[in-house]
PDB file of C-alpha atoms in Angstrom:
ATOM      1  CA  MET A  22      55.852 -28.036  11.218  1.00 85.00           C
ATOM      2  CA  ALA A  23      55.571 -24.283  11.018  1.00 87.00           C
ATOM      3  CA  ALA A  24      58.338 -21.764  11.600  1.00 88.00           C
ATOM      4  CA  THR A  25      58.208 -17.989  11.574  1.00 88.00           C
ATOM      5  CA  LEU A  26      61.397 -16.098  10.810  1.00 87.00           C
ATOM      6  CA  SER A  27      61.454 -12.408  11.741  1.00 85.00           C
ATOM      7  CA  PHE A  28      64.115 -10.214  10.165  1.00 82.00           C
ATOM      8  CA  SER A  29      65.704  -7.020  11.471  1.00 80.00           C
ATOM      9  CA  ASP A  30      64.108  -4.977   8.647  1.00 83.00           C
ATOM     10  CA  GLY A  31      60.633  -5.980   9.877  1.00 84.00           C
ATOM     11  CA  SER A  32      59.935  -8.557   7.185  1.00 86.00           C
ATOM     12  CA  ILE A  33      58.801 -12.053   8.097  1.00 87.00           C
ATOM     13  CA  ALA A  34      58.810 -15.491   6.514  1.00 88.00           C
ATOM     14  CA  ASN A  35      56.319 -18.190   7.423  1.00 89.00           C
ATOM     15  CA  LEU A  36      57.518 -21.676   6.527  1.00 88.00           C
ATOM     16  CA  ILE A  37      54.964 -24.467   6.708  1.00 88.00           C
ATOM     17  CA  TYR A  38      55.818 -28.096   6.032  1.00 86.00           C
ATOM     18  CA  VAL A  39      53.002 -30.620   5.931  1.00 85.00           C
ATOM     19  CA  ALA A  40      52.857 -34.122   4.528  1.00 83.00           C
ATOM     20  CA  ASN A  41      49.233 -35.007   5.180  1.00 86.00           C
ATOM     21  CA  GLY A  42      47.510 -33.407   2.182  1.00 83.00           C
ATOM     22  CA  ASP A  43      45.817 -35.036  -0.775  1.00 87.00           C
ATOM     23  CA  LYS A  44      48.191 -36.124  -3.554  1.00 84.00           C
ATOM     24  CA  SER A  45      46.219 -34.082  -6.102  1.00 85.00           C
ATOM     25  CA  VAL A  46      47.316 -30.853  -4.387  1.00 81.00           C
ATOM     26  CA  PRO A  47      50.614 -29.449  -5.683  1.00 77.00           C
ATOM     27  CA  LYS A  48      53.454 -30.385  -3.379  1.00 81.00           C
ATOM     28  CA  GLU A  49      55.391 -27.110  -3.307  1.00 85.00           C
ATOM     29  CA  TYR A  50      53.797 -23.679  -3.094  1.00 87.00           C
ATOM     30  CA  PHE A  51      55.385 -20.294  -2.417  1.00 90.00           C
ATOM     31  CA  GLU A  52      53.895 -16.846  -1.921  1.00 92.00           C
ATOM     32  CA  VAL A  53      56.039 -13.726  -1.704  1.00 92.00           C
ATOM     33  CA  PHE A  54      54.642 -10.290  -0.871  1.00 93.00           C
ATOM     34  CA  CYS A  55      56.853  -7.257  -1.399  1.00 90.00           C
ATOM     35  CA  GLU A  56      56.380  -3.547  -2.069  1.00 89.00           C
ATOM     36  CA  GLY A  57      52.695  -3.825  -3.023  1.00 92.00           C
ATOM     37  CA  GLY A  58      53.172  -6.815  -5.293  1.00 94.00           C
ATOM     38  CA  ALA A  59      52.840 -10.558  -4.921  1.00 95.00           C
ATOM     39  CA  GLY A  60      54.436 -13.558  -6.553  1.00 95.00           C
ATOM     40  CA  ILE A  61      53.159 -17.128  -6.444  1.00 94.00           C
ATOM     41  CA  ILE A  62      55.115 -20.202  -7.525  1.00 91.00           C
ATOM     42  CA  ASN A  63      53.017 -23.350  -7.727  1.00 90.00           C
ATOM     43  CA  ASP A  64      54.824 -26.701  -7.841  1.00 86.00           C
ATOM     44  CA  PHE A  65      57.697 -25.092  -9.794  1.00 85.00           C
ATOM     45  CA  CYS A  66      55.402 -25.158 -12.856  1.00 88.00           C
ATOM     46  CA  THR A  67      53.554 -21.840 -12.748  1.00 91.00           C
ATOM     47  CA  LEU A  68      54.544 -18.336 -11.743  1.00 93.00           C
ATOM     48  CA  GLU A  69      52.044 -15.534 -11.153  1.00 96.00           C
ATOM     49  CA  LEU A  70      53.189 -11.971 -10.594  1.00 96.00           C
ATOM     50  CA  ARG A  71      50.492  -9.587  -9.358  1.00 97.00           C
ATOM     51  CA  ARG A  72      50.621  -5.818  -8.966  1.00 96.00           C
ATOM     52  CA  ASP A  73      48.037  -3.041  -9.274  1.00 96.00           C
ATOM     53  CA  GLY A  74      45.233  -5.527 -10.004  1.00 95.00           C
ATOM     54  CA  LYS A  75      47.090  -7.049 -12.961  1.00 97.00           C
ATOM     55  CA  THR A  76      48.399 -10.598 -13.203  1.00 96.00           C
ATOM     56  CA  VAL A  77      51.199 -11.904 -15.398  1.00 96.00           C
ATOM     57  CA  SER A  78      51.330 -15.719 -15.564  1.00 96.00           C
ATOM     58  CA  THR A  79      54.048 -18.014 -16.837  1.00 94.00           C
ATOM     59  CA  LYS A  80      53.962 -21.792 -17.195  1.00 93.00           C
ATOM     60  CA  SER A  81      56.850 -24.173 -17.731  1.00 86.00           C
ATOM     61  CA  ARG A  82      57.820 -27.736 -17.139  1.00 82.00           C
ATOM     62  CA  ARG A  83      58.848 -28.464 -13.568  1.00 74.00           C
ATOM     63  CA  ASP A  84      62.420 -27.348 -12.954  1.00 74.00           C
ATOM     64  CA  LYS A  85      63.758 -26.793  -9.457  1.00 77.00           C
ATOM     65  CA  GLY A  86      67.109 -25.669 -10.851  1.00 79.00           C
ATOM     66  CA  HIS A  87      69.197 -28.495  -9.405  1.00 84.00           C
ATOM     67  CA  ASN A  88      70.895 -29.373 -12.698  1.00 87.00           C
ATOM     68  CA  ARG A  89      71.691 -25.721 -13.428  1.00 88.00           C
ATOM     69  CA  GLU A  90      73.082 -25.208  -9.918  1.00 88.00           C
ATOM     70  CA  ILE A  91      75.361 -28.242 -10.279  1.00 91.00           C
ATOM     71  CA  GLU A  92      76.470 -27.057 -13.728  1.00 91.00           C
ATOM     72  CA  LEU A  93      77.297 -23.552 -12.448  1.00 90.00           C
ATOM     73  CA  THR A  94      79.114 -24.948  -9.403  1.00 90.00           C
ATOM     74  CA  LEU A  95      81.244 -27.297 -11.505  1.00 93.00           C
ATOM     75  CA  ASN A  96      82.055 -24.495 -13.961  1.00 91.00           C
ATOM     76  CA  ALA A  97      83.093 -22.235 -11.081  1.00 90.00           C
ATOM     77  CA  MET A  98      85.356 -24.954  -9.673  1.00 91.00           C
ATOM     78  CA  ARG A  99      86.915 -25.708 -13.058  1.00 93.00           C
ATOM     79  CA  ASN A 100      87.465 -22.080 -14.024  1.00 92.00           C
ATOM     80  CA  GLY A 101      88.148 -20.550 -10.618  1.00 89.00           C
ATOM     81  CA  GLY A 102      85.032 -18.375 -10.826  1.00 87.00           C
ATOM     82  CA  PRO A 103      82.665 -17.341  -8.058  1.00 87.00           C
ATOM     83  CA  SER A 104      80.249 -19.804  -6.519  1.00 88.00           C
ATOM     84  CA  PRO A 105      76.702 -19.469  -7.918  1.00 88.00           C
ATOM     85  CA  ILE A 106      75.534 -19.034  -4.321  1.00 88.00           C
ATOM     86  CA  PRO A 107      77.836 -16.872  -2.195  1.00 88.00           C
ATOM     87  CA  PHE A 108      79.378 -18.847   0.665  1.00 88.00           C
ATOM     88  CA  GLU A 109      78.144 -16.250   3.167  1.00 87.00           C
ATOM     89  CA  ASP A 110      74.545 -16.899   2.057  1.00 88.00           C
ATOM     90  CA  LEU A 111      75.012 -20.644   2.548  1.00 89.00           C
ATOM     91  CA  VAL A 112      76.334 -20.010   6.070  1.00 88.00           C
ATOM     92  CA  GLU A 113      73.399 -17.727   6.916  1.00 86.00           C
ATOM     93  CA  VAL A 114      70.734 -20.160   5.733  1.00 88.00           C
ATOM     94  CA  THR A 115      72.470 -22.992   7.605  1.00 91.00           C
ATOM     95  CA  LYS A 116      72.442 -20.937  10.812  1.00 89.00           C
ATOM     96  CA  ALA A 117      68.735 -20.257  10.311  1.00 88.00           C
ATOM     97  CA  CYS A 118      68.054 -23.993   9.838  1.00 90.00           C
ATOM     98  CA  PHE A 119      69.959 -24.789  13.024  1.00 90.00           C
ATOM     99  CA  ALA A 120      67.985 -22.097  14.871  1.00 89.00           C
ATOM    100  CA  VAL A 121      64.676 -23.610  13.734  1.00 90.00           C
ATOM    101  CA  HIS A 122      65.876 -27.048  14.846  1.00 90.00           C
ATOM    102  CA  GLN A 123      66.941 -25.637  18.221  1.00 91.00           C
ATOM    103  CA  SER A 124      63.591 -23.852  18.583  1.00 90.00           C
ATOM    104  CA  ILE A 125      61.769 -27.135  17.972  1.00 89.00           C
ATOM    105  CA  SER A 126      64.003 -28.881  20.522  1.00 90.00           C
ATOM    106  CA  VAL A 127      63.497 -26.322  23.298  1.00 90.00           C
ATOM    107  CA  GLY A 128      59.925 -25.323  22.411  1.00 89.00           C
ATOM    108  CA  GLN A 129      60.538 -21.584  22.357  1.00 88.00           C
ATOM    109  CA  SER A 130      61.858 -18.761  20.193  1.00 87.00           C
ATOM    110  CA  VAL A 131      65.543 -18.702  19.368  1.00 87.00           C
ATOM    111  CA  TRP A 132      67.212 -15.337  18.808  1.00 83.00           C
ATOM    112  CA  LEU A 133      70.284 -15.099  16.626  1.00 79.00           C
ATOM    113  CA  LYS A 134      73.099 -12.597  17.133  1.00 68.00           C
ATOM    114  CA  GLU A 135      72.258  -9.003  16.279  1.00 53.00           C
ATOM    115  CA  ASN A 136      75.739  -8.374  14.896  1.00 43.00           C
ATOM    116  CA  ALA A 137      74.799 -10.495  11.890  1.00 44.00           C
ATOM    117  CA  PRO A 138      72.089  -8.357  10.234  1.00 41.00           C
ATOM    118  CA  ARG A 139      71.514 -10.838   7.408  1.00 45.00           C
ATOM    119  CA  LEU A 140      70.429 -13.521   9.865  1.00 41.00           C
ATOM    120  CA  PRO A 141      66.809 -13.988  10.901  1.00 46.00           C
ATOM    121  CA  ALA A 142      66.259 -12.240  14.221  1.00 43.00           C
ATOM    122  CA  GLU A 143      63.920 -14.931  15.508  1.00 49.00           C
ATOM    123  CA  ALA A 144      62.881 -18.472  14.673  1.00 47.00           C
ATOM    124  CA  THR A 145      59.784 -19.875  16.362  1.00 47.00           C
ATOM    125  CA  TYR A 146      58.071 -23.225  16.174  1.00 46.00           C
ATOM    126  CA  SER A 147      54.407 -24.157  16.156  1.00 48.00           C
ATOM    127  CA  ASP A 148      52.988 -27.638  15.766  1.00 50.00           C
ATOM    128  CA  GLY A 149      49.621 -26.164  14.765  1.00 52.00           C
ATOM    129  CA  ALA A 150      47.881 -27.583  17.852  1.00 49.00           C
ATOM    130  CA  SER A 151      47.307 -24.255  19.618  1.00 44.00           C
TER     131      SER A 151
END
């Protein structure tokens, strides 16, 4: 499954989910390009930050942050503090997920409302067969 999200500021996100690779290949891989720099997270174990031909690398044990997120959420509930992830952000990402699902169902791009600038402007689906 591949989805392309286009944002109102001109940025894009390409999400690719595959389950047919060799088990020796890291399962989760992210690349982010922004303002002349790049960041790569490989299997939540390594981070590479690249800019101006220089690379800074960091290694750690695998940690997706689930335990920390639960800890922060419970602390916020106990102490009446803010959620570690703003509710509005959770709503926006949920809307984007629903738009991708709808795009897969109808086989075409799905546009989200323009009055919500934080939402992706478009979600498209490709099965990679074209």
